Short mmCIF file of N, CA and C in Angstrom, two decimals:
data_model
loop_
_atom_site.label_atom_id
_atom_site.label_comp_id
_atom_site.label_asym_id
_atom_site.label_seq_id
_atom_site.Cartn_x
_atom_site.Cartn_y
_atom_site.Cartn_z
N UNK A 95 -15.14 19.90 -2.19
CA UNK A 95 -14.14 18.68 -1.33
C UNK A 95 -13.30 17.73 -1.89
N UNK A 96 -12.18 18.09 -1.00
CA UNK A 96 -11.48 16.90 -1.71
C UNK A 96 -11.36 15.70 -1.83
N UNK A 97 -11.76 15.27 -3.10
CA UNK A 97 -11.03 13.73 -2.86
C UNK A 97 -10.14 13.00 -2.20
N UNK A 98 -11.11 11.57 -2.02
CA UNK A 98 -10.43 11.17 -0.57
C UNK A 98 -10.16 9.37 -1.09
N UNK A 99 -8.65 9.37 -0.21
CA UNK A 99 -7.57 8.44 -0.74
C UNK A 99 -7.86 7.87 0.84
N UNK A 100 -8.23 6.13 0.42
CA UNK A 100 -8.21 4.60 1.81
C UNK A 100 -6.14 4.15 1.34
N UNK A 101 -5.70 4.67 3.00
CA UNK A 101 -5.15 3.70 2.77
C UNK A 101 -5.48 1.76 3.51
N UNK A 102 -5.15 0.84 3.43
CA UNK A 102 -5.45 0.30 4.30
C UNK A 102 -3.89 -1.09 4.80
N UNK A 103 -3.96 -0.96 5.86
CA UNK A 103 -2.81 -1.77 7.14
C UNK A 103 -3.41 -2.01 7.63
N UNK A 104 -2.43 -1.90 8.83
CA UNK A 104 -2.48 -2.78 10.20
C UNK A 104 -0.63 -2.67 10.79
N UNK A 105 -1.33 -3.28 12.16
CA UNK A 105 0.51 -3.84 13.12
C UNK A 105 1.14 -4.62 11.91
N UNK A 106 2.41 -3.73 12.50
CA UNK A 106 3.55 -4.02 11.21
C UNK A 106 3.78 -3.76 10.09
N UNK A 107 2.65 -3.10 9.62
CA UNK A 107 3.21 -2.33 8.61
C UNK A 107 4.50 -0.84 8.52
N UNK A 108 5.37 -1.73 7.44
CA UNK A 108 6.06 -1.10 7.52
C UNK A 108 5.97 0.16 7.54
N UNK A 109 6.44 1.46 8.60
CA UNK A 109 6.24 2.75 9.59
C UNK A 109 6.89 4.09 7.73
N UNK A 110 7.38 4.02 7.64
CA UNK A 110 8.05 4.68 6.45
C UNK A 110 6.93 5.13 4.97
N UNK A 111 6.64 3.70 4.61
CA UNK A 111 5.43 3.32 3.37
C UNK A 111 4.24 2.84 3.87
N UNK A 112 3.48 3.65 5.15
CA UNK A 112 2.85 4.30 5.51
C UNK A 112 2.98 5.59 5.64
N UNK A 113 3.65 6.39 6.82
CA UNK A 113 3.34 7.86 6.50
C UNK A 113 3.92 8.47 5.51
N UNK A 114 4.62 8.13 4.66
CA UNK A 114 5.07 8.72 4.17
C UNK A 114 4.14 9.37 3.21
N UNK A 115 3.21 8.03 2.21
CA UNK A 115 1.98 8.37 1.43
C UNK A 115 1.01 9.11 1.83
N UNK A 116 0.54 8.83 2.82
CA UNK A 116 -0.13 9.89 3.71
C UNK A 116 -0.04 11.39 3.96
N UNK A 117 0.94 11.65 4.62
CA UNK A 117 1.90 12.90 4.36
C UNK A 117 1.63 13.71 3.19
N UNK A 118 2.41 12.36 1.86
CA UNK A 118 1.97 12.60 0.95
C UNK A 118 0.90 14.04 0.32
N UNK A 119 0.31 12.80 -0.16
CA UNK A 119 -1.52 13.40 -0.45
C UNK A 119 -2.44 13.77 0.15
N UNK A 120 -2.17 14.45 1.83
CA UNK A 120 -2.14 15.16 2.27
C UNK A 120 -1.15 16.71 2.02
N UNK A 121 -0.08 16.37 1.83
CA UNK A 121 0.23 17.64 0.85
C UNK A 121 0.11 17.80 -0.17
N UNK A 122 -1.02 17.31 -0.77
CA UNK A 122 -0.95 17.14 -2.09
C UNK A 122 -2.12 18.19 -2.62
N UNK A 123 -3.66 18.28 -1.11
CA UNK A 123 -4.88 18.30 -1.59
C UNK A 123 -6.16 17.33 -1.16
N UNK A 124 -5.10 15.95 -1.05
CA UNK A 124 -6.44 14.92 -1.00
C UNK A 124 -6.62 14.25 0.44
N UNK A 125 -8.55 13.98 1.30
CA UNK A 125 -7.71 13.65 1.98
C UNK A 125 -7.77 12.40 2.88
N UNK A 126 -7.11 11.92 3.31
CA UNK A 126 -6.64 10.69 3.57
C UNK A 126 -6.94 9.69 4.59
N UNK A 127 -7.36 8.37 4.88
CA UNK A 127 -8.12 7.64 5.75
C UNK A 127 -6.89 6.67 5.76
N UNK A 128 -6.85 6.19 7.51
CA UNK A 128 -6.31 4.97 7.49
C UNK A 128 -7.25 3.72 8.14
N UNK A 129 -7.76 2.54 7.10
CA UNK A 129 -8.49 1.76 7.45
C UNK A 129 -7.76 0.11 7.65
N UNK A 130 -7.86 0.19 9.26
CA UNK A 130 -6.88 -1.61 9.68
C UNK A 130 -8.44 -2.84 10.37
N UNK A 131 -8.39 -3.70 10.93
CA UNK A 131 -8.81 -4.90 11.38
C UNK A 131 -9.69 -4.14 12.67
N UNK A 132 -9.51 -3.31 13.20
CA UNK A 132 -10.15 -2.15 14.17
C UNK A 132 -10.14 -0.71 13.72
N UNK A 133 -10.33 -0.22 14.73
CA UNK A 133 -9.76 1.09 15.40
C UNK A 133 -8.98 1.06 16.18
N UNK A 134 -8.05 1.58 16.49
CA UNK A 134 -6.99 1.13 17.83
C UNK A 134 -5.67 2.47 17.00
N UNK A 135 -4.52 2.24 18.24
CA UNK A 135 -2.94 2.72 17.97
C UNK A 135 -2.62 1.42 16.99
N UNK A 136 -2.28 1.21 15.90
CA UNK A 136 -1.63 1.13 14.91
C UNK A 136 0.22 0.97 15.43
N UNK A 137 0.49 0.28 15.59
CA UNK A 137 1.90 -0.40 15.69
C UNK A 137 2.77 -0.68 14.23
N UNK A 138 2.74 0.62 14.34
CA UNK A 138 4.22 0.46 12.65
C UNK A 138 5.57 -0.13 13.25
N UNK A 139 5.94 -0.51 12.03
CA UNK A 139 7.97 -1.48 12.40
C UNK A 139 8.60 -1.12 11.53
N UNK A 140 10.06 -1.01 11.92
CA UNK A 140 11.03 -0.46 10.64
C UNK A 140 11.76 -1.51 9.89
N UNK A 141 12.24 -0.89 8.80
CA UNK A 141 12.42 -2.08 8.34
C UNK A 141 14.24 -2.03 7.63
N UNK A 142 15.63 -2.21 8.27
CA UNK A 142 16.45 -1.16 8.08
C UNK A 142 17.71 -2.98 6.88
N UNK A 143 18.63 -1.98 6.61
CA UNK A 143 19.25 -3.02 6.10
C UNK A 143 20.73 -2.83 6.94
N UNK A 144 21.65 -4.02 7.26
CA UNK A 144 22.19 -3.92 7.60
C UNK A 144 23.36 -4.70 7.39
N UNK A 145 24.87 -4.35 7.39
CA UNK A 145 25.79 -5.64 6.85
C UNK A 145 25.97 -6.63 8.43
N UNK A 146 25.96 -7.20 6.98
CA UNK A 146 25.86 -9.20 7.72
C UNK A 146 24.99 -9.91 7.87
N UNK A 147 23.64 -8.95 7.72
CA UNK A 147 22.61 -9.84 7.72
C UNK A 147 22.52 -10.32 5.92
N UNK A 148 21.35 -11.54 5.80
CA UNK A 148 20.91 -11.89 4.40
C UNK A 148 19.45 -11.26 4.15
N UNK A 149 18.72 -10.38 5.41
CA UNK A 149 17.73 -9.75 4.36
C UNK A 149 17.09 -8.91 5.21
N UNK A 150 16.03 -8.02 5.51
CA UNK A 150 16.24 -6.71 6.43
C UNK A 150 16.10 -7.31 8.14
N UNK A 151 16.46 -5.78 8.44
CA UNK A 151 15.78 -6.51 10.42
C UNK A 151 14.73 -5.33 10.47
N UNK A 152 13.97 -5.24 11.76
CA UNK A 152 13.01 -5.24 11.88
C UNK A 152 12.85 -5.16 12.95
N UNK A 153 12.64 -2.68 14.02
CA UNK A 153 13.03 -2.96 14.50
C UNK A 153 11.51 -1.51 15.08
N UNK A 154 11.02 -1.75 16.52
CA UNK A 154 9.81 -1.06 16.80
C UNK A 154 10.13 0.76 16.00
N UNK A 155 8.73 0.48 15.22
CA UNK A 155 8.37 2.39 14.39
C UNK A 155 6.91 2.59 15.15
N UNK A 156 7.04 3.77 14.32
CA UNK A 156 5.68 4.64 14.97
C UNK A 156 5.00 4.16 15.46
N UNK A 157 4.23 4.91 15.84
CA UNK A 157 2.56 4.11 16.87
C UNK A 157 1.02 5.35 15.65
N UNK A 158 0.31 4.92 15.55
CA UNK A 158 -0.27 5.60 14.93
C UNK A 158 -1.89 5.13 14.83
N UNK A 159 -3.29 5.95 15.19
CA UNK A 159 -3.99 6.16 14.78
C UNK A 159 -5.06 5.31 14.14
N UNK A 160 -6.00 4.38 13.74
CA UNK A 160 -6.87 4.01 11.88
C UNK A 160 -8.07 4.95 13.05
N UNK A 161 -8.19 4.95 11.21
CA UNK A 161 -9.61 5.75 11.49
C UNK A 161 -10.00 5.36 11.39
N UNK A 162 -10.44 4.21 10.86
CA UNK A 162 -11.82 3.08 10.68
C UNK A 162 -11.51 1.62 10.73
N UNK A 163 -12.94 0.67 10.26
CA UNK A 163 -12.24 -0.11 10.84
C UNK A 163 -12.91 -1.02 9.53
N UNK A 164 -11.90 -1.66 8.73
CA UNK A 164 -12.30 -2.36 7.38
C UNK A 164 -13.89 -2.81 7.35
N UNK A 165 -14.67 -3.21 8.37
CA UNK A 165 -16.01 -3.25 8.18
C UNK A 165 -15.92 -1.59 7.96
N UNK A 166 -16.54 -0.46 8.70
CA UNK A 166 -17.07 0.36 8.62
C UNK A 166 -16.58 1.15 7.01
N UNK A 167 -15.57 0.79 6.07
CA UNK A 167 -14.81 1.59 4.93
C UNK A 167 -16.43 0.86 3.40
N UNK A 168 -16.91 2.65 3.21
CA UNK A 168 -17.45 1.96 1.78
C UNK A 168 -16.37 2.79 0.54
N UNK A 169 -16.56 1.52 0.44
CA UNK A 169 -15.17 1.80 -1.31
C UNK A 169 -15.70 2.84 -2.53
N UNK A 170 -16.94 3.22 -1.96
CA UNK A 170 -17.77 4.48 -3.37
C UNK A 170 -16.82 5.11 -2.78
N UNK A 171 -17.22 6.27 -1.70
CA UNK A 171 -16.27 6.71 -1.13
C UNK A 171 -15.29 7.17 -0.91
N UNK A 172 -14.20 6.31 -2.35
CA UNK A 172 -12.34 6.83 -1.65
C UNK A 172 -12.59 6.57 -3.66
N UNK A 173 -11.19 7.43 -3.50
CA UNK A 173 -11.31 7.40 -4.69
C UNK A 173 -10.03 6.66 -5.60
N UNK A 174 -9.35 6.35 -4.71
CA UNK A 174 -7.96 5.50 -4.85
C UNK A 174 -7.74 4.72 -3.48
N UNK A 175 -6.24 3.52 -3.17
CA UNK A 175 -6.32 2.77 -2.53
C UNK A 175 -4.58 3.11 -2.31
N UNK A 176 -4.36 2.78 -1.59
CA UNK A 176 -2.80 2.67 -0.88
C UNK A 176 -2.96 1.76 -0.07
N UNK A 177 -1.92 1.14 -0.77
CA UNK A 177 -1.76 -0.36 0.02
C UNK A 177 0.04 -0.76 0.47
N UNK A 178 0.60 0.01 1.73
CA UNK A 178 1.82 -0.23 1.88
C UNK A 178 2.54 -2.07 2.38
N UNK A 179 3.20 -2.05 2.22
CA UNK A 179 4.20 -2.87 2.83
C UNK A 179 4.41 -3.09 4.19
N UNK A 180 5.35 -4.24 4.70
CA UNK A 180 6.05 -4.70 5.77
C UNK A 180 5.19 -5.49 6.32
N UNK A 181 5.17 -6.72 7.32
CA UNK A 181 4.60 -7.41 7.95
C UNK A 181 2.82 -7.58 7.33
N UNK A 182 2.45 -6.84 7.47
CA UNK A 182 0.89 -6.52 7.55
C UNK A 182 0.23 -7.39 6.32
N UNK A 183 0.45 -6.83 5.18
CA UNK A 183 0.22 -7.29 4.55
C UNK A 183 0.01 -9.04 4.35
N UNK A 184 1.15 -10.26 4.71
CA UNK A 184 0.69 -11.29 5.07
C UNK A 184 -0.35 -11.85 5.32
N UNK A 185 -0.59 -10.67 7.19
CA UNK A 185 -1.58 -11.35 8.03
C UNK A 185 -3.43 -10.77 7.43
N UNK A 186 -2.85 -9.78 6.64
CA UNK A 186 -4.09 -9.14 6.11
C UNK A 186 -4.81 -9.48 4.90
N UNK A 187 -3.68 -10.63 4.50
CA UNK A 187 -4.58 -10.90 2.88
C UNK A 187 -5.91 -11.80 3.36
N UNK A 188 -5.54 -12.19 4.39
CA UNK A 188 -7.11 -13.71 4.50
C UNK A 188 -8.37 -12.16 5.29
N UNK A 189 -8.56 -11.13 5.32
CA UNK A 189 -9.32 -11.22 5.97
C UNK A 189 -10.40 -10.39 4.65
N UNK A 190 -11.85 -11.38 5.58
CA UNK A 190 -13.27 -10.81 4.35
C UNK A 190 -13.80 -9.58 3.96
N UNK A 191 -13.62 -9.03 5.65
CA UNK A 191 -13.99 -7.19 4.84
C UNK A 191 -12.72 -6.41 3.82
N UNK A 192 -11.49 -7.31 4.03
CA UNK A 192 -10.48 -5.87 3.64
C UNK A 192 -10.03 -6.95 2.16
N UNK A 193 -11.06 -8.04 1.42
CA UNK A 193 -10.55 -8.37 0.79
C UNK A 193 -12.17 -8.30 -0.08
N UNK A 194 -12.87 -7.37 0.12
CA UNK A 194 -14.16 -6.83 -0.28
C UNK A 194 -13.52 -5.57 -0.36
N UNK A 195 -12.97 -4.47 0.18
CA UNK A 195 -12.99 -3.94 0.15
C UNK A 195 -11.27 -4.05 -1.26
N UNK A 196 -10.02 -4.30 -1.45
CA UNK A 196 -9.68 -4.10 -2.11
C UNK A 196 -10.16 -5.22 -3.79
N UNK A 197 -11.67 -6.30 -4.21
CA UNK A 197 -11.78 -6.18 -5.73
C UNK A 197 -12.32 -5.05 -5.91
N UNK A 198 -12.94 -4.49 -4.83
CA UNK A 198 -13.71 -3.70 -4.91
C UNK A 198 -13.43 -2.14 -6.05
N UNK A 199 -12.07 -1.66 -5.45
CA UNK A 199 -10.56 -1.14 -5.77
C UNK A 199 -10.73 -1.51 -7.75
N UNK A 200 -11.19 -2.37 -7.58
CA UNK A 200 -9.76 -3.24 -9.13
C UNK A 200 -11.25 -3.45 -9.75
N UNK A 201 -12.57 -3.89 -9.61
CA UNK A 201 -13.36 -3.42 -10.29
C UNK A 201 -13.67 -2.67 -11.23
N UNK A 202 -13.51 -1.37 -10.35
CA UNK A 202 -13.65 0.12 -10.53
C UNK A 202 -13.23 0.80 -11.54
N UNK A 203 -12.11 -0.31 -11.69
CA UNK A 203 -10.82 0.56 -11.99
C UNK A 203 -9.79 1.84 -11.30
N UNK A 204 -10.48 2.11 -10.59
CA UNK A 204 -9.62 2.86 -9.45
C UNK A 204 -8.15 2.43 -9.38
N UNK A 205 -7.56 3.67 -9.46
CA UNK A 205 -6.38 4.15 -8.80
C UNK A 205 -5.71 3.28 -7.51
N UNK A 206 -4.66 3.05 -7.64
CA UNK A 206 -3.90 1.54 -6.80
C UNK A 206 -2.65 1.93 -6.89
N UNK A 207 -2.09 1.86 -5.67
CA UNK A 207 -0.17 2.23 -5.27
C UNK A 207 -0.38 0.80 -4.78
N UNK A 208 0.28 0.02 -4.24
CA UNK A 208 1.49 -0.75 -3.64
C UNK A 208 2.23 -0.82 -4.13
N UNK A 209 3.00 -1.28 -2.16
CA UNK A 209 4.99 -1.17 -2.62
C UNK A 209 5.39 -2.59 -1.11
N UNK A 210 6.51 -2.67 -1.62
CA UNK A 210 6.69 -3.99 -1.08
C UNK A 210 6.54 -5.00 -0.91
N UNK A 211 5.80 -5.84 0.66
CA UNK A 211 4.47 -6.98 0.23
C UNK A 211 3.84 -6.13 0.03
N UNK A 212 2.62 -5.45 0.03
CA UNK A 212 1.45 -5.03 -0.69
C UNK A 212 0.95 -6.44 -1.56
N UNK A 213 1.94 -6.05 -2.49
CA UNK A 213 1.20 -7.06 -3.73
C UNK A 213 0.75 -8.16 -2.98
N UNK A 214 0.63 -8.68 -1.89
CA UNK A 214 -0.05 -10.01 -1.14
C UNK A 214 -1.10 -10.39 -1.35
N UNK A 215 -1.80 -8.50 -1.33
CA UNK A 215 -3.19 -7.96 -0.61
C UNK A 215 -3.92 -8.04 -2.35
N UNK A 216 -2.84 -7.76 -2.92
CA UNK A 216 -3.50 -7.42 -4.40
C UNK A 216 -4.06 -9.27 -5.03
N UNK A 217 -2.46 -9.66 -4.63
CA UNK A 217 -2.35 -11.38 -5.61
C UNK A 217 -3.76 -11.69 -4.50
N UNK A 218 -3.68 -11.52 -3.11
CA UNK A 218 -4.73 -12.49 -2.65
C UNK A 218 -6.75 -12.22 -3.78
N UNK A 219 -6.76 -11.35 -3.64
CA UNK A 219 -7.74 -11.09 -5.00
C UNK A 219 -7.95 -11.81 -6.33
N UNK A 220 -6.88 -12.08 -6.60
CA UNK A 220 -6.57 -12.24 -8.18
C UNK A 220 -6.77 -10.99 -8.78
N UNK A 221 -6.86 -10.12 -8.50
CA UNK A 221 -6.03 -8.44 -9.08
C UNK A 221 -4.75 -8.54 -9.81
N UNK A 222 -4.03 -9.92 -10.00
CA UNK A 222 -2.23 -9.77 -10.65
C UNK A 222 -2.12 -9.75 -11.96
N UNK A 223 -3.46 -10.58 -11.73
CA UNK A 223 -3.35 -11.71 -14.13
C UNK A 223 -3.20 -10.76 -14.43
N UNK A 224 -2.11 -11.29 -15.38
CA UNK A 224 -1.52 -10.48 -16.64
C UNK A 224 -1.49 -9.09 -16.35
N UNK A 225 -0.84 -8.95 -15.02
CA UNK A 225 -0.09 -7.47 -14.55
C UNK A 225 1.32 -7.58 -15.11
N UNK A 226 1.72 -6.29 -15.08
CA UNK A 226 3.11 -6.16 -14.41
C UNK A 226 3.22 -5.20 -12.98
N UNK A 227 4.33 -5.97 -13.07
CA UNK A 227 4.30 -5.48 -11.48
C UNK A 227 5.48 -5.52 -10.72
N UNK A 228 5.96 -4.76 -10.04
CA UNK A 228 7.29 -4.69 -9.07
C UNK A 228 6.77 -4.90 -7.83
N UNK A 229 7.85 -5.50 -7.13
CA UNK A 229 7.72 -5.64 -5.74
C UNK A 229 8.75 -6.08 -4.26
N UNK A 230 8.91 -6.14 -3.21
CA UNK A 230 10.10 -6.48 -2.41
C UNK A 230 10.24 -7.47 -3.51
N UNK A 231 11.31 -7.43 -3.94
CA UNK A 231 12.26 -8.75 -5.31
C UNK A 231 12.28 -10.35 -4.65
N UNK A 232 12.79 -10.42 -3.20
CA UNK A 232 11.94 -11.70 -3.01
C UNK A 232 10.82 -12.38 -3.08
N UNK A 233 9.45 -11.48 -3.30
CA UNK A 233 8.70 -11.34 -3.08
C UNK A 233 8.05 -12.11 -5.10
N UNK A 234 8.75 -12.02 -5.64
CA UNK A 234 9.35 -12.28 -8.00
C UNK A 234 8.54 -14.01 -7.81
N UNK A 235 8.57 -14.83 -7.28
CA UNK A 235 7.72 -15.96 -6.62
C UNK A 235 6.04 -16.02 -6.85
N UNK A 236 6.00 -15.65 -5.92
CA UNK A 236 4.77 -14.94 -5.40
C UNK A 236 4.07 -14.28 -6.27
N UNK A 237 4.28 -13.70 -6.95
CA UNK A 237 3.94 -12.31 -7.72
C UNK A 237 3.66 -13.19 -9.39
N UNK A 238 4.86 -14.14 -9.70
CA UNK A 238 4.57 -14.97 -11.02
C UNK A 238 3.62 -16.25 -10.12
N UNK A 239 3.67 -16.63 -9.57
CA UNK A 239 2.63 -17.39 -8.88
C UNK A 239 1.04 -16.52 -9.49
N UNK A 240 0.64 -15.50 -9.09
CA UNK A 240 -0.09 -14.89 -8.85
C UNK A 240 -0.44 -14.50 -10.41
N UNK A 241 0.42 -14.77 -11.46
CA UNK A 241 -0.70 -15.00 -12.96
C UNK A 241 0.51 -12.74 -12.70
N UNK A 242 1.42 -12.93 -12.92
CA UNK A 242 1.80 -11.14 -12.92
C UNK A 242 3.60 -11.45 -13.52
N UNK A 243 3.26 -10.87 -14.82
CA UNK A 243 5.10 -10.19 -15.14
C UNK A 243 6.27 -9.41 -13.99
N UNK A 244 6.73 -9.92 -13.35
CA UNK A 244 7.71 -9.14 -12.02
C UNK A 244 9.24 -8.06 -13.05
N UNK A 245 8.85 -7.30 -12.38
CA UNK A 245 9.83 -6.48 -12.96
C UNK A 245 10.69 -5.86 -12.03
N UNK A 246 11.84 -6.16 -11.62
CA UNK A 246 12.77 -5.43 -10.92
C UNK A 246 12.87 -4.38 -10.69
N UNK A 247 12.62 -2.60 -10.75
CA UNK A 247 11.92 -1.47 -11.06
C UNK A 247 12.06 -0.94 -10.01
N UNK A 248 12.31 0.00 -10.26
CA UNK A 248 11.73 1.35 -8.65
C UNK A 248 10.81 1.58 -8.93
N UNK A 249 9.32 0.84 -9.19
CA UNK A 249 8.13 1.73 -10.26
C UNK A 249 7.49 0.88 -11.10
N UNK A 250 6.93 0.37 -11.59
CA UNK A 250 5.94 -0.40 -12.49
C UNK A 250 5.09 0.25 -12.24
N UNK A 251 4.29 1.27 -13.27
CA UNK A 251 2.88 1.27 -13.97
C UNK A 251 2.26 0.81 -15.05
N UNK A 252 1.22 -0.52 -14.04
CA UNK A 252 0.38 -0.20 -15.36
C UNK A 252 -1.47 -0.63 -15.12
N UNK A 253 -1.78 0.67 -16.37
CA UNK A 253 -2.79 1.43 -16.37
C UNK A 253 -2.58 1.72 -15.02
N UNK A 254 -3.75 1.76 -13.79
CA UNK A 254 -3.91 2.01 -12.49
C UNK A 254 -3.70 1.50 -12.08
N UNK A 255 -2.96 0.75 -12.03
CA UNK A 255 -2.18 0.45 -10.83
C UNK A 255 -0.37 0.70 -10.27
N UNK A 256 -0.03 0.92 -9.78
CA UNK A 256 1.39 1.59 -9.02
C UNK A 256 1.70 0.94 -8.43
N UNK A 257 3.04 0.35 -8.54
CA UNK A 257 4.15 -0.47 -7.75
C UNK A 257 5.35 -0.17 -7.32
N UNK A 258 5.39 -0.41 -6.08
CA UNK A 258 7.46 -0.05 -5.81
C UNK A 258 7.81 -1.55 -5.41
N UNK A 259 9.32 -1.52 -5.19
CA UNK A 259 9.80 -1.85 -4.83
C UNK A 259 10.13 -1.82 -3.65
N UNK A 260 9.82 -1.00 -2.01
CA UNK A 260 10.68 -0.71 -0.81
C UNK A 260 10.46 0.88 -0.87
N UNK A 261 10.52 1.63 0.33
CA UNK A 261 10.92 2.52 0.91
C UNK A 261 11.90 3.40 0.13
N UNK A 262 13.12 3.30 -0.16
CA UNK A 262 13.56 3.76 -0.72
C UNK A 262 13.33 4.22 -2.41
N UNK A 263 12.19 3.37 -2.55
CA UNK A 263 12.01 3.73 -4.29
C UNK A 263 10.37 4.63 -4.11
N UNK A 264 10.35 5.70 -2.41
CA UNK A 264 9.06 6.29 -2.38
C UNK A 264 9.00 7.57 -3.71
N UNK A 265 10.35 8.50 -4.06
CA UNK A 265 9.63 9.09 -4.28
C UNK A 265 9.18 9.25 -6.06
N UNK A 266 9.50 7.79 -6.67
CA UNK A 266 9.53 7.67 -8.14
C UNK A 266 7.95 7.41 -7.86
N UNK A 267 7.53 6.47 -6.71
CA UNK A 267 6.13 5.54 -6.81
C UNK A 267 4.98 6.62 -6.30
N UNK A 268 5.15 7.89 -5.84
CA UNK A 268 4.81 8.84 -5.91
C UNK A 268 4.45 9.47 -6.53
N UNK A 269 5.32 9.90 -6.92
CA UNK A 269 5.70 10.82 -8.63
C UNK A 269 4.47 9.95 -9.39
N UNK A 270 4.50 8.47 -9.69
CA UNK A 270 4.05 7.97 -10.71
C UNK A 270 2.63 7.75 -10.44
N UNK A 271 1.94 7.58 -9.37
CA UNK A 271 0.34 7.43 -8.39
C UNK A 271 0.11 9.05 -8.83
N UNK A 272 1.09 9.50 -8.45
CA UNK A 272 0.00 10.85 -8.50
C UNK A 272 0.04 11.40 -9.91
N UNK A 273 0.79 10.91 -11.10
CA UNK A 273 0.11 11.18 -12.18
C UNK A 273 -1.23 10.88 -12.12
N UNK A 274 -1.10 9.10 -12.18
CA UNK A 274 -2.64 8.38 -12.55
C UNK A 274 -3.32 8.78 -11.18
N UNK A 275 -3.43 9.14 -10.94
CA UNK A 275 -4.53 9.83 -9.55
C UNK A 275 -5.10 11.32 -9.65
N UNK A 276 -4.73 12.37 -10.52
CA UNK A 276 -3.80 14.02 -10.63
C UNK A 276 -5.82 13.41 -12.56
N UNK A 277 -5.12 12.46 -12.95
CA UNK A 277 -5.96 12.35 -14.63
C UNK A 277 -7.22 11.60 -14.11
N UNK A 278 -7.46 10.56 -13.12
CA UNK A 278 -8.60 10.08 -12.87
C UNK A 278 -9.31 10.33 -12.13
N UNK A 279 -8.65 11.36 -10.72
CA UNK A 279 -9.22 11.61 -9.59
C UNK A 279 -8.84 13.06 -8.91
N UNK A 280 -8.65 13.85 -9.68
CA UNK A 280 -8.19 15.45 -9.41
C UNK A 280 -8.97 15.80 -7.87
N UNK A 281 -7.89 16.61 -7.43
CA UNK A 281 -7.93 16.99 -6.15
C UNK A 281 -9.25 18.15 -5.75
N UNK A 282 -9.63 18.47 -6.33
CA UNK A 282 -11.42 18.98 -7.22
C UNK A 282 -11.59 19.16 -7.83
#
């Protein structure tokens, strides 16, 4: 039986940051479930960079069904966790059910992949203190406030925590995460 991977997300998550790891991990042979505040069709967004804008722009993205509500997740059933970015982490970080899930993965030292604004979730449960991370560069002050050492790099690996800045870093992010994942939770 394939090891299970959990992706936690919600509406306004960045489409690529959910669907790329979802498909890549399935391709590798893992069973992947998406959890959200409730079982529903999620509405993702596309963040892109356009000349003349001081920050990224946001457009409607793909829709995708959540397999589970956060309240239905048994973290013990999962070998690893993926935390996509977009705007979803901003409002999800206050969800008590999600916070229980996040703490469980860090307490068990299971592999965690986070990208872009995803580290706002891990910061909300004080899981970044003393760690090295990267994130969307505008989050550098947030990461420092959370007690992390921020590095503006494609991917940063700190033990079982693998972080990346944003979707342009996907290949390096998943390559490093799969290295950690294969060592801790091989497919079969």
